[in-house]
Coordinates of C-alpha atoms in Angstrom, one line a residue:
Chain B
M1083 CA 34.2 -122.6 12.0
H1084 CA 33.6 -126.3 10.9
G1085 CA 36.5 -128.8 11.3
V1086 CA 37.1 -131.5 8.9
K1087 CA 38.5 -134.9 9.8
A1088 CA 41.0 -135.6 7.3
Q1089 CA 42.4 -139.1 7.3
H1090 CA 45.8 -139.8 5.8
A1091 CA 45.1 -143.3 5.1
A1092 CA 47.5 -143.6 2.1
D1093 CA 50.4 -142.1 4.5
G1094 CA 49.4 -144.3 7.4
Q1095 CA 49.3 -141.3 9.5
P1096 CA 47.0 -141.0 12.5
E1097 CA 43.5 -139.3 11.8
Q1098 CA 43.6 -135.6 12.6
T1099 CA 41.2 -132.7 12.5
V1100 CA 42.1 -129.8 10.2
S1101 CA 40.2 -126.5 10.4
D1102 CA 38.7 -125.0 7.4
K1103 CA 40.9 -122.1 7.9
E1104 CA 44.1 -124.1 7.7
L1105 CA 42.8 -125.9 4.7
M1106 CA 42.1 -122.7 3.2
I1107 CA 45.5 -121.5 3.5
R1108 CA 46.8 -124.7 1.7
C1109 CA 44.3 -124.5 -0.8
R1110 CA 45.4 -121.1 -1.8
A1111 CA 48.9 -122.2 -1.9
G1112 CA 47.7 -124.6 -4.6
D1113 CA 47.4 -127.7 -2.7
R1114 CA 45.2 -130.1 -4.5
L1115 CA 44.6 -132.5 -1.5
A1116 CA 43.5 -129.8 0.8
L1117 CA 41.0 -128.7 -1.8
E1118 CA 39.5 -132.2 -1.9
R1119 CA 39.6 -132.2 2.0
L1120 CA 38.0 -129.0 2.2
L1121 CA 35.0 -129.7 -0.4
T1122 CA 34.3 -133.3 0.3
P1123 CA 32.4 -132.9 3.6
Y1124 CA 29.8 -130.6 1.8
E1125 CA 29.1 -132.9 -1.2
K1126 CA 26.2 -134.5 0.7
P1127 CA 24.4 -131.5 2.1
L1128 CA 25.1 -129.4 -1.1
Y1129 CA 23.5 -132.2 -3.3
H1130 CA 20.4 -132.6 -1.2
L1131 CA 20.0 -128.7 -1.2
C1132 CA 20.4 -128.8 -5.0
L1133 CA 18.3 -131.6 -5.5
G1134 CA 15.5 -130.1 -3.4
I1135 CA 15.6 -127.0 -5.3
L1136 CA 16.0 -128.3 -8.9
R1137 CA 14.0 -131.6 -8.0
N1138 CA 16.4 -133.5 -10.4
A1139 CA 19.1 -135.7 -9.5
A1140 CA 21.4 -135.2 -12.7
D1141 CA 20.8 -131.4 -12.4
A1142 CA 21.6 -131.5 -8.9
E1143 CA 25.0 -133.3 -9.5
D1144 CA 26.0 -130.7 -12.2
A1145 CA 25.0 -128.0 -9.7
V1146 CA 27.2 -129.2 -7.1
Q1147 CA 30.0 -129.5 -9.6
E1148 CA 29.3 -126.0 -10.7
T1149 CA 29.3 -124.8 -7.1
F1150 CA 32.7 -126.4 -6.4
L1151 CA 34.2 -124.8 -9.6
R1152 CA 32.8 -121.5 -8.7
A1153 CA 34.3 -121.6 -5.2
M1154 CA 37.6 -122.7 -6.3
R1155 CA 37.7 -119.8 -8.8
G1156 CA 36.8 -117.4 -6.1
L1157 CA 39.2 -119.0 -3.5
A1158 CA 41.3 -116.0 -3.5
G1159 CA 38.3 -113.5 -2.9
F1160 CA 36.9 -115.5 0.1
R1161 CA 37.9 -113.3 3.1
G1162 CA 36.6 -115.8 5.8
E1163 CA 33.8 -113.7 7.2
A1164 CA 31.3 -116.4 6.7
S1165 CA 31.9 -120.0 7.3
V1166 CA 32.9 -122.3 4.4
R1167 CA 29.5 -123.9 4.6
T1168 CA 27.5 -120.8 4.3
W1169 CA 29.9 -119.6 1.6
L1170 CA 29.4 -122.9 -0.6
Q1171 CA 25.4 -122.8 0.4
R1172 CA 25.3 -119.4 -1.0
I1173 CA 27.1 -120.2 -4.2
A1174 CA 24.7 -123.4 -4.5
V1175 CA 21.4 -121.5 -4.3
N1176 CA 22.7 -119.1 -6.7
V1177 CA 23.6 -121.8 -9.3
C1178 CA 20.4 -123.5 -8.7
I1179 CA 18.1 -120.3 -9.3
E1180 CA 20.3 -119.3 -12.3
W1181 CA 19.7 -122.9 -13.8
K1182 CA 15.9 -123.0 -12.8
R1183 CA 15.5 -119.7 -14.8
S1184 CA 17.5 -120.7 -17.8
R1185 CA 16.9 -124.3 -18.3
K1186 CA 13.7 -126.3 -19.1
P1187 CA 12.5 -128.1 -16.1
T1188 CA 13.4 -131.8 -15.9
A1189 CA 11.0 -134.5 -15.0
P1190 CA 11.6 -135.2 -11.1
M1191 CA 11.0 -139.0 -11.5
E1192 CA 14.7 -139.5 -12.8
A1193 CA 15.9 -139.4 -9.3
A1194 CA 13.3 -141.9 -8.0
E1195 CA 14.1 -144.2 -10.9
R1196 CA 17.8 -144.0 -10.1
M1197 CA 17.2 -144.8 -6.4
A1198 CA 15.0 -147.7 -7.1
S1199 CA 18.1 -149.9 -8.0
T1200 CA 20.2 -148.9 -4.9
S1201 CA 17.6 -148.8 -2.2
P1202 CA 16.8 -152.0 -0.2
D1203 CA 13.3 -150.7 0.9
L1204 CA 12.3 -149.9 -2.6
E1205 CA 8.7 -149.0 -2.3
E1206 CA 8.7 -147.1 0.9
T1207 CA 11.8 -144.9 0.0
T1208 CA 10.5 -144.2 -3.5
I1209 CA 7.2 -143.0 -2.2
R1210 CA 9.0 -140.8 0.4
H1211 CA 11.5 -139.4 -2.1
R1212 CA 8.7 -138.8 -4.5
L1213 CA 6.3 -137.1 -1.8
A1214 CA 9.2 -134.7 -1.0
L1215 CA 9.7 -133.6 -4.4
D1216 CA 6.1 -133.3 -4.8
A1217 CA 5.7 -131.1 -1.9
L1218 CA 8.7 -128.8 -2.8
G1219 CA 7.1 -128.5 -6.4
V1220 CA 4.4 -126.2 -4.9
L1221 CA 7.0 -123.7 -3.6
T1222 CA 9.2 -121.1 -5.4
E1223 CA 13.0 -121.9 -5.7
A1224 CA 13.6 -119.3 -2.8
Q1225 CA 11.2 -120.9 -0.4
R1226 CA 12.6 -124.4 -1.1
A1227 CA 16.0 -123.3 -0.5
A1228 CA 15.0 -121.6 2.8
L1229 CA 13.0 -124.4 3.9
I1230 CA 15.6 -127.0 3.2
L1231 CA 18.2 -125.0 5.0
K1232 CA 16.0 -124.4 7.9
D1233 CA 14.1 -127.7 8.4
V1234 CA 16.4 -130.4 6.8
Q1235 CA 19.8 -129.0 7.4
G1236 CA 19.1 -127.2 10.7
L1237 CA 20.3 -123.7 10.0
S1238 CA 19.4 -120.7 12.2
V1239 CA 17.4 -117.9 10.6
E1240 CA 20.5 -115.6 10.7
E1241 CA 22.6 -118.3 8.9
I1242 CA 19.9 -118.6 6.1
A1243 CA 19.6 -114.7 6.0
A1244 CA 23.5 -114.8 5.3
T1245 CA 23.2 -117.6 2.8
M1246 CA 20.4 -116.1 0.8
S1247 CA 21.5 -112.6 1.1
W1248 CA 18.3 -111.5 2.8
N1249 CA 17.4 -109.9 6.0
A1250 CA 16.0 -112.1 8.9
K1251 CA 12.4 -110.7 8.4
K1252 CA 12.1 -111.8 5.0
V1253 CA 13.6 -115.2 5.8
E1254 CA 10.9 -115.5 8.4
N1255 CA 8.3 -114.5 5.8
E1256 CA 9.3 -116.7 3.1
L1257 CA 9.4 -119.7 5.7
Y1258 CA 5.9 -118.9 6.9
R1259 CA 4.6 -118.7 3.2
A1260 CA 6.3 -122.0 2.5
R1261 CA 4.9 -123.9 5.5
K1262 CA 1.4 -122.6 4.6
A1263 CA 1.8 -123.7 1.0
L1264 CA 2.9 -126.9 2.3
A1265 CA -0.1 -127.2 4.5
V1266 CA -2.4 -126.6 1.6
W1267 CA -0.7 -129.2 -0.5
R1268 CA -1.1 -131.8 2.2
A1269 CA -4.5 -131.0 2.5
R1270 CA -5.2 -131.3 -1.2
T1271 CA -3.1 -134.5 -1.2
I1272 CA -5.2 -136.1 1.6
E1273 CA -8.4 -134.9 -0.2
A1274 CA -7.2 -136.5 -3.4
E1275 CA -6.2 -139.9 -1.7
G1276 CA -9.7 -140.0 -0.3
Chain C
M918 CA -13.0 -123.2 3.3
A919 CA -11.1 -122.7 6.6
E920 CA -7.8 -121.3 6.6
T921 CA -5.1 -124.0 6.7
E922 CA -2.7 -123.7 9.5
P923 CA 0.9 -123.9 8.5
L924 CA 2.9 -127.1 9.0
T925 CA 5.3 -127.3 12.0
P926 CA 9.0 -127.7 11.4
G927 CA 8.6 -131.2 12.5
E928 CA 6.1 -132.0 10.0
I929 CA 7.9 -130.6 7.3
A930 CA 11.1 -132.4 8.3
D931 CA 9.2 -135.6 7.9
I932 CA 8.0 -134.7 4.5
L933 CA 11.4 -133.6 3.3
A934 CA 13.2 -136.7 4.8
G935 CA 12.6 -138.3 1.5
L936 CA 15.3 -136.0 0.0
E937 CA 18.0 -137.6 2.0
D938 CA 17.2 -140.9 1.0
A939 CA 18.4 -140.3 -2.4
P940 CA 21.8 -141.7 -3.2
V941 CA 24.6 -139.1 -3.3
P942 CA 26.9 -139.3 -6.2
E943 CA 30.4 -140.1 -5.3
R944 CA 33.7 -137.9 -5.6
M945 CA 32.0 -134.6 -6.8
A946 CA 34.5 -132.8 -5.0
R947 CA 37.7 -134.7 -6.6
R948 CA 35.9 -134.5 -10.1
A949 CA 35.4 -130.7 -9.5
V950 CA 39.1 -130.3 -8.5
N951 CA 40.2 -132.1 -11.6
R952 CA 38.1 -130.0 -13.9
W953 CA 39.6 -126.9 -11.9
I954 CA 43.1 -128.0 -12.5
E955 CA 42.4 -128.7 -16.3
E956 CA 41.0 -125.2 -16.7
S957 CA 43.8 -123.5 -14.8
R958 CA 46.2 -125.4 -17.3
R959 CA 44.2 -124.3 -20.4
E960 CA 44.2 -120.8 -19.3
R961 CA 47.6 -119.2 -18.7
P962 CA 47.4 -117.1 -15.5
R963 CA 47.2 -113.7 -16.4
G964 CA 47.4 -110.3 -14.2
R965 CA 44.6 -107.9 -14.2
W966 CA 46.5 -105.4 -16.1
A967 CA 47.2 -107.9 -18.6
T968 CA 43.6 -108.9 -19.1
V969 CA 42.8 -105.1 -19.4
L970 CA 45.6 -104.5 -22.1
S971 CA 44.6 -107.4 -24.0
F972 CA 41.3 -105.9 -24.9
P973 CA 41.5 -105.5 -28.5
G974 CA 40.1 -101.8 -28.8
L975 CA 42.7 -100.6 -26.6
R976 CA 45.7 -101.7 -28.8
P977 CA 45.6 -98.9 -31.3
A978 CA 45.3 -96.3 -28.4
L979 CA 48.1 -97.7 -26.6
A980 CA 50.3 -97.9 -29.5
L981 CA 49.6 -94.2 -30.2
A982 CA 50.3 -93.3 -26.7
A983 CA 53.6 -95.1 -26.6
A984 CA 54.6 -93.4 -29.8
A985 CA 53.8 -90.0 -28.4
A986 CA 55.5 -90.8 -25.2
L987 CA 58.7 -91.8 -27.0
V988 CA 58.5 -88.6 -29.2
V989 CA 58.2 -86.5 -25.9
V990 CA 61.3 -88.2 -24.5
I991 CA 63.5 -87.9 -27.3
R992 CA 62.5 -84.2 -27.8
G993 CA 63.3 -83.7 -24.1
R994 CA 66.7 -85.1 -24.5
L995 CA 67.5 -83.3 -27.6
G996 CA 66.4 -80.2 -26.0
D997 CA 68.6 -80.5 -23.0
E998 CA 71.7 -81.8 -24.5
A999 CA 72.0 -81.3 -28.1
A1000 CA 70.3 -78.0 -28.7
P1001 CA 73.3 -76.0 -30.4
P1002 CA 74.3 -78.8 -32.9
I1003 CA 70.6 -79.3 -34.3
Q1004 CA 70.8 -75.8 -35.8
T1005 CA 70.5 -76.0 -39.6
P1006 CA 73.8 -75.4 -41.4
K1007 CA 72.2 -72.6 -43.6
A1008 CA 71.1 -70.8 -40.3
A1009 CA 74.5 -71.3 -38.7
E1010 CA 76.3 -69.9 -41.8
R1011 CA 74.0 -66.7 -41.7
A1012 CA 74.7 -66.3 -38.1
E1013 CA 78.5 -66.5 -38.8
R1014 CA 78.2 -64.0 -41.5
A1015 CA 76.2 -61.9 -39.2
D1016 CA 79.1 -62.0 -36.7
A1017 CA 81.5 -60.6 -39.2
P1018 CA 79.8 -58.3 -41.4
T1019 CA 82.9 -56.0 -42.0
L1020 CA 84.9 -58.8 -43.4
Q1021 CA 83.2 -58.6 -46.6
N1022 CA 85.1 -55.4 -47.4
T1023 CA 87.5 -56.6 -50.0
T1024 CA 89.5 -53.4 -50.0
A1025 CA 90.4 -54.1 -46.4
Q1026 CA 91.1 -57.6 -47.5
K1027 CA 93.7 -56.3 -50.0
A1028 CA 95.3 -54.1 -47.6
Q1029 CA 95.3 -57.1 -45.0
G1030 CA 96.8 -59.3 -47.6
E1031 CA 99.5 -57.0 -48.2
K1032 CA 100.3 -56.5 -44.7
R1033 CA 100.3 -60.3 -44.1
E1034 CA 102.8 -60.7 -46.7
A1035 CA 105.1 -58.2 -45.0
R1036 CA 104.6 -60.0 -41.7
G1037 CA 105.2 -63.3 -43.5
K1038 CA 108.5 -61.9 -44.5
R1039 CA 109.4 -60.8 -41.0
L1040 CA 108.5 -64.2 -39.6
E1041 CA 110.7 -66.0 -42.3
E1042 CA 113.6 -63.9 -41.3
R1043 CA 112.8 -64.6 -37.6
A1044 CA 112.7 -68.2 -38.4
E1045 CA 115.8 -68.3 -40.4
A1046 CA 117.6 -66.6 -37.5
K1047 CA 116.0 -69.2 -34.9
G1048 CA 116.9 -72.1 -37.3
A1049 CA 120.5 -71.7 -37.2
A1050 CA 120.3 -72.1 -33.4
G1051 CA 117.9 -75.2 -33.3
P1052 CA 114.6 -76.7 -34.2
G1053 CA 111.7 -74.1 -34.8
R1054 CA 108.6 -73.7 -32.5
A1055 CA 105.6 -75.6 -33.5
A1056 CA 103.7 -74.1 -36.2
T1057 CA 100.4 -75.3 -35.1
A1058 CA 98.7 -77.2 -32.2
G1059 CA 99.3 -81.0 -32.6
S1060 CA 101.4 -84.0 -31.5
A1061 CA 103.5 -84.1 -34.8
P1062 CA 106.7 -82.2 -34.5
A1063 CA 106.7 -78.7 -36.3
P1064 CA 108.6 -78.5 -39.7
P1065 CA 111.6 -76.3 -39.5
A1066 CA 110.9 -72.5 -40.2
A1067 CA 112.7 -72.4 -43.4
G1068 CA 110.6 -75.1 -44.8
F1069 CA 107.6 -73.4 -43.8
A1070 CA 108.6 -70.4 -45.8
D1071 CA 109.0 -72.4 -49.0
R1072 CA 105.7 -73.9 -48.6
P1073 CA 102.9 -72.6 -51.1
A1074 CA 100.3 -70.5 -49.3
A1075 CA 97.3 -71.5 -51.0
P1076 CA 96.5 -75.1 -49.9
L1077 CA 94.5 -75.3 -46.6
A1078 CA 95.7 -78.0 -44.4
E1079 CA 93.2 -77.8 -41.7
R1080 CA 94.2 -78.8 -38.3
D1081 CA 91.9 -79.4 -35.5
V1082 CA 93.2 -77.5 -32.5
A1083 CA 90.5 -79.1 -30.3
P1084 CA 91.1 -78.6 -26.6
P1085 CA 92.4 -82.1 -25.6
A1086 CA 95.5 -82.0 -28.2
R1087 CA 96.4 -78.6 -27.2
K1088 CA 99.7 -77.5 -25.5
V1089 CA 99.8 -73.8 -25.1
Q1090 CA 103.5 -72.6 -25.7
A1091 CA 102.7 -68.8 -25.4
P1092 CA 104.7 -67.1 -22.7
E1093 CA 103.4 -67.7 -19.1
S1094 CA 100.6 -65.3 -17.9
A1095 CA 98.2 -65.2 -15.3
P1096 CA 96.1 -68.4 -15.5
V1097 CA 92.8 -67.4 -16.8
P1098 CA 89.9 -68.5 -14.5
A1099 CA 87.3 -71.0 -16.0
V1100 CA 84.6 -69.3 -17.5
S1101 CA 81.9 -71.4 -15.7
E1102 CA 83.6 -70.4 -12.4
R1103 CA 83.5 -66.6 -13.3
M1104 CA 79.9 -67.0 -14.6
A1105 CA 78.9 -68.7 -11.2
L1106 CA 80.3 -65.7 -9.2
R1107 CA 78.4 -63.5 -11.5
A1108 CA 75.4 -65.5 -11.0
A1109 CA 75.8 -65.6 -7.1
R1110 CA 76.2 -61.6 -7.1
T1111 CA 72.8 -61.4 -9.0
P1112 CA 71.1 -64.5 -8.1
E1113 CA 67.6 -63.0 -8.7
A1114 CA 68.2 -62.2 -12.4
P1115 CA 70.8 -64.5 -13.9
S1116 CA 71.5 -64.0 -17.5
A1117 CA 70.7 -66.6 -20.1
D1118 CA 74.6 -67.1 -20.9
V1119 CA 75.1 -67.6 -17.3
A1120 CA 72.5 -70.3 -17.1
Y1121 CA 73.8 -72.0 -20.1
L1122 CA 77.6 -72.1 -18.8
N1123 CA 76.9 -73.2 -15.5
R1124 CA 74.0 -75.6 -16.7
T1125 CA 71.8 -74.7 -13.5
E1126 CA 69.0 -74.4 -16.0
P1127 CA 68.1 -75.8 -19.2
L1128 CA 69.4 -73.7 -22.2
S1129 CA 66.7 -71.1 -23.1
R1130 CA 65.2 -72.1 -26.4
D1131 CA 65.2 -68.2 -27.4
L1132 CA 68.9 -68.1 -26.8
V1133 CA 69.5 -71.2 -29.1
K1134 CA 67.2 -69.9 -31.9
D1135 CA 68.8 -66.4 -31.7
S1136 CA 69.7 -66.0 -35.4
S1137 CA 72.4 -63.3 -34.5
V1138 CA 74.2 -65.8 -32.2
G1139 CA 73.9 -69.0 -34.3
D1140 CA 76.1 -71.0 -31.7
A1141 CA 75.2 -70.1 -28.2
R1142 CA 78.6 -71.2 -27.2
L1143 CA 79.9 -68.0 -28.7
L1144 CA 78.2 -66.0 -25.9
Q1145 CA 80.7 -67.4 -23.4
R1146 CA 82.6 -64.4 -21.8
I1147 CA 86.5 -64.9 -21.8
T1148 CA 89.3 -62.8 -20.3
L1149 CA 92.5 -62.8 -22.2
A1150 CA 95.9 -61.2 -21.4
E1151 CA 98.4 -62.3 -24.0
D1152 CA 101.3 -60.1 -25.1
E1153 CA 102.4 -62.3 -27.7
I1154 CA 101.0 -65.7 -28.7
A1155 CA 100.7 -67.8 -31.8
L1156 CA 97.2 -67.9 -33.3
A1157 CA 97.3 -71.6 -33.0
D1158 CA 98.0 -71.5 -29.3
L1159 CA 95.3 -68.9 -28.9
A1160 CA 93.0 -71.0 -30.6
G1161 CA 93.9 -74.1 -28.4
K1162 CA 93.4 -71.9 -25.3
I1163 CA 90.1 -70.6 -26.4
G1164 CA 88.9 -74.2 -27.0
A1165 CA 90.2 -75.5 -23.8
T1166 CA 88.3 -72.6 -22.0
T1167 CA 85.1 -72.6 -24.0
G1168 CA 85.0 -75.7 -25.8
V1169 CA 84.6 -74.2 -29.0
A1170 CA 86.8 -75.8 -31.7
I1171 CA 89.0 -73.7 -33.9
V1172 CA 90.6 -74.8 -37.2
L1173 CA 93.4 -72.9 -38.7
S1174 CA 95.0 -73.0 -42.1
E1175 CA 98.9 -73.4 -41.8
A1176 CA 99.3 -70.2 -43.4
I1177 CA 98.0 -68.2 -40.5
A1178 CA 98.7 -70.9 -37.6
T1179 CA 101.8 -69.3 -36.6
E1180 CA 101.0 -65.6 -36.8
P1181 CA 101.9 -63.8 -33.7
L1182 CA 99.2 -61.9 -31.8
A1183 CA 98.6 -59.8 -28.7
V1184 CA 95.2 -59.9 -27.2
H1185 CA 94.1 -58.2 -24.0
C1186 CA 90.5 -58.2 -23.1
E1187 CA 88.4 -58.7 -20.1
D1188 CA 85.0 -60.4 -19.9
R1189 CA 84.1 -60.2 -23.6
P1190 CA 82.0 -62.5 -25.5
L1191 CA 83.9 -65.1 -27.4
R1192 CA 82.2 -64.1 -30.8
E1193 CA 83.2 -60.6 -30.2
V1194 CA 86.7 -61.7 -29.5
M1195 CA 86.7 -63.9 -32.6
R1196 CA 85.2 -60.9 -34.8
Q1197 CA 88.2 -58.6 -33.7
M1198 CA 90.5 -61.4 -34.3
G1199 CA 89.2 -61.4 -37.9
R1200 CA 89.7 -57.8 -38.0
A1201 CA 93.2 -57.9 -36.7
L1202 CA 94.5 -60.7 -38.8
G1203 CA 92.5 -60.5 -42.0
I1204 CA 90.8 -63.9 -41.6
R1205 CA 87.3 -64.9 -42.2
W1206 CA 85.6 -67.4 -40.0
E1207 CA 83.9 -70.3 -41.8
L1208 CA 81.8 -72.9 -40.2
S1209 CA 83.0 -76.5 -40.5
H1210 CA 80.9 -79.4 -39.5
Q1211 CA 82.4 -82.5 -38.3
G1212 CA 79.5 -85.0 -37.6
D1213 CA 77.5 -83.1 -35.2
A1214 CA 80.2 -80.8 -33.9
I1215 CA 80.6 -77.3 -35.3
R1216 CA 84.1 -76.2 -35.8
Y1217 CA 85.3 -72.7 -36.7
A1218 CA 87.7 -72.3 -39.6
A1219 CA 89.8 -69.4 -39.9
R1220 CA 90.9 -68.8 -43.5
P1221 CA 92.8 -65.6 -44.8
I1222 CA 90.5 -63.4 -46.6
A1223 CA 92.5 -63.5 -49.7
E1224 CA 92.4 -67.3 -49.6
A1225 CA 88.7 -67.6 -48.9
E1226 CA 88.1 -64.9 -51.8
E1227 CA 89.3 -67.4 -54.4
T1228 CA 86.4 -69.6 -53.4
R1229 CA 83.8 -67.0 -53.4
A1230 CA 83.0 -65.4 -56.8
S1231 CA 80.3 -63.3 -55.3
D1232 CA 82.7 -61.9 -53.0
D1233 CA 85.0 -60.9 -55.7
S1234 CA 82.2 -58.9 -57.2
A1235 CA 81.7 -57.1 -54.0
A1236 CA 85.5 -56.4 -53.7
R1237 CA 85.5 -54.5 -57.2
S1238 CA 82.6 -52.4 -56.2
A1239 CA 84.2 -51.4 -52.7
P1240 CA 85.6 -48.0 -52.3
A1241 CA 89.6 -47.8 -52.4
G1242 CA 91.9 -47.2 -49.6
L1243 CA 91.4 -48.1 -46.0
G1244 CA 88.1 -46.3 -46.0
G1245 CA 85.9 -49.7 -45.7
G1246 CA 83.0 -49.7 -43.5
M1247 CA 85.1 -51.1 -40.5
M1248 CA 87.8 -48.4 -40.9
R1249 CA 85.2 -45.5 -40.9
A1250 CA 83.7 -46.8 -37.9
G1251 CA 87.1 -46.5 -36.1
R1252 CA 88.7 -43.6 -34.6
A1253 CA 92.3 -42.4 -34.6
P1254 CA 94.2 -42.9 -31.4
A1255 CA 95.2 -39.3 -31.4
A1256 CA 91.4 -38.4 -30.9
M1257 CA 91.3 -41.1 -28.2
Q1258 CA 94.3 -39.8 -26.5
A1259 CA 92.3 -36.4 -26.1
D1260 CA 89.7 -38.3 -24.1
S1261 CA 89.8 -38.4 -20.2
S1262 CA 92.4 -40.9 -18.8
K1263 CA 89.5 -42.6 -17.2
R1264 CA 88.0 -43.3 -20.5
R1265 CA 91.2 -44.6 -22.0
D1266 CA 91.7 -47.0 -19.2
V1267 CA 88.4 -48.6 -20.0
E1268 CA 88.9 -48.5 -23.7
T1269 CA 92.5 -49.9 -23.7
R1270 CA 91.5 -52.9 -21.7
N1271 CA 90.4 -54.5 -25.1
I1272 CA 93.4 -54.5 -27.6
I1273 CA 94.2 -56.8 -30.2
G1274 CA 97.0 -56.8 -33.1
S1275 CA 100.7 -57.1 -33.9
P1276 CA 102.5 -57.9 -30.5
E1277 CA 104.9 -54.9 -31.0
R1278 CA 102.4 -52.3 -31.7
V1279 CA 100.3 -53.5 -28.9
R1280 CA 103.4 -53.4 -26.6
A1281 CA 104.1 -49.9 -27.9
L1282 CA 100.5 -48.8 -27.3
R1283 CA 100.5 -50.2 -23.9
Q1284 CA 103.7 -48.0 -23.2
G1285 CA 101.9 -44.9 -24.4
V1286 CA 103.1 -44.7 -27.9
A1287 CA 100.1 -44.7 -30.2
P1288 CA 100.7 -46.4 -33.6
P1289 CA 99.3 -44.1 -36.5
D1290 CA 97.3 -46.8 -38.0
A1291 CA 95.5 -47.9 -34.9
V1292 CA 91.7 -47.9 -35.0
Q1293 CA 89.1 -48.0 -32.3
T1294 CA 85.9 -49.8 -32.7
E1295 CA 83.4 -51.5 -30.7
G1296 CA 85.2 -50.7 -27.7
W1297 CA 88.4 -52.4 -29.1
I1298 CA 91.8 -51.0 -30.2
I1299 CA 93.2 -52.9 -33.2
V1300 CA 96.7 -52.2 -34.2
R1301 CA 98.1 -54.4 -37.2

């Protein structure tokens, strides 16, 4: 169970660590502040996960919003068998896969354009970001999700299996195919650059 | 082309590191929470059942089911509590006529009328004798003081001023006798003796089981309350007092006209159905029982047969066609007491348990002097 550092800046109280379990209890009681405290730490990893699957910044932001909404609607049904992180990641992957199937693909360059105005090292950052999105473009949505969860966010095979509702063998197979596909992509990219 | 080796996790992490360079939008969690709160305000919280019941296709079915359940509940209550009063008036009247078939005999009615007149004269004489000493006895049941007996003698006989002698207002002024045990108590004892096969009337009186529908619908009974069995031992009692006593015991309201309210009567019977007792009363006193509805309650009004005949033209024609003398159906069915005296003493003991008629003659019969005009019918001895 992950802990969340909640700072009561407004109240002037000292920083204290509140567990997800305690926050869940308060959230079920209708505590709005507890909801924000519970969800805020997962904004960034969820956004990167959704961005990796959807390859579009605006869609990723909407997907994170939808993930949070679904989580709050299903708060009463969360039994605590999995961690809050796994629970939210599972929702996010489902949202992204649903959207990918139902929506027209959006140009991935939007994110790079938005990033250009904020990043100090514009050229290098833009190239890295574009490279990552291009690499993910050769994978399926499920492979993207598994790969990001494993190699970017550092989840174990078992955690990925729980998140994706797969068994461990399937996770390993999908990761192998994804890595092999990326190897092919890199080889082609190198060949194309000459 | 040589097969490409999969990338290592480190190489993939380097490639995908570009994802984390993307700026993360701010306050996504707060915005999501605000949206969720707005949604919650728009949608009123509803329970699972409310959601199911709000399905439009279910509404007509639910309305029908509720109506059917209401009908079942109402029928069930009526069946348990108000079964006797819901009988139609015509059916009740037919049942009442079936109870007193011999009262249609107009020849007997004429004879009864003559005897009643003679009895009225005797009562007048007795009242005059008592009037000299003090106020007379109450003519009928009721809280109002009874008029002097002399005034009663002057009163016209025809008008029927019904007085409800329902149990609460009754004050029995008959001579003290052994208290009659409550019918329900005796029925309970009977039921205890034969618990494996309690009769329908026992079940009804004790309210241990719901009243049988067959019993209520029995056209020969009409009112199931008339099946209650009563025991009477009255040497001399005014008809009004007797009606009050019956009402107090059985709950059957009896209404009497003033013309017969003070009629003295002797009744001895043991464990007889009320309808049989009422029928014999009619024979002994020359009265006809009529149904009188007061709201949902059924009352039984006793009218002198002569008085009732005035309102029933059909009965007049029947009276003209009836044979003369005392040879009516009822009288033909009876036996002279002389023949009765020839029977064994055991049989006489059994038969003389049920006697009804004039107090003096009943007293004489019980002392062994058989009046010449006494008749025996249906296990009763009637002496007028």
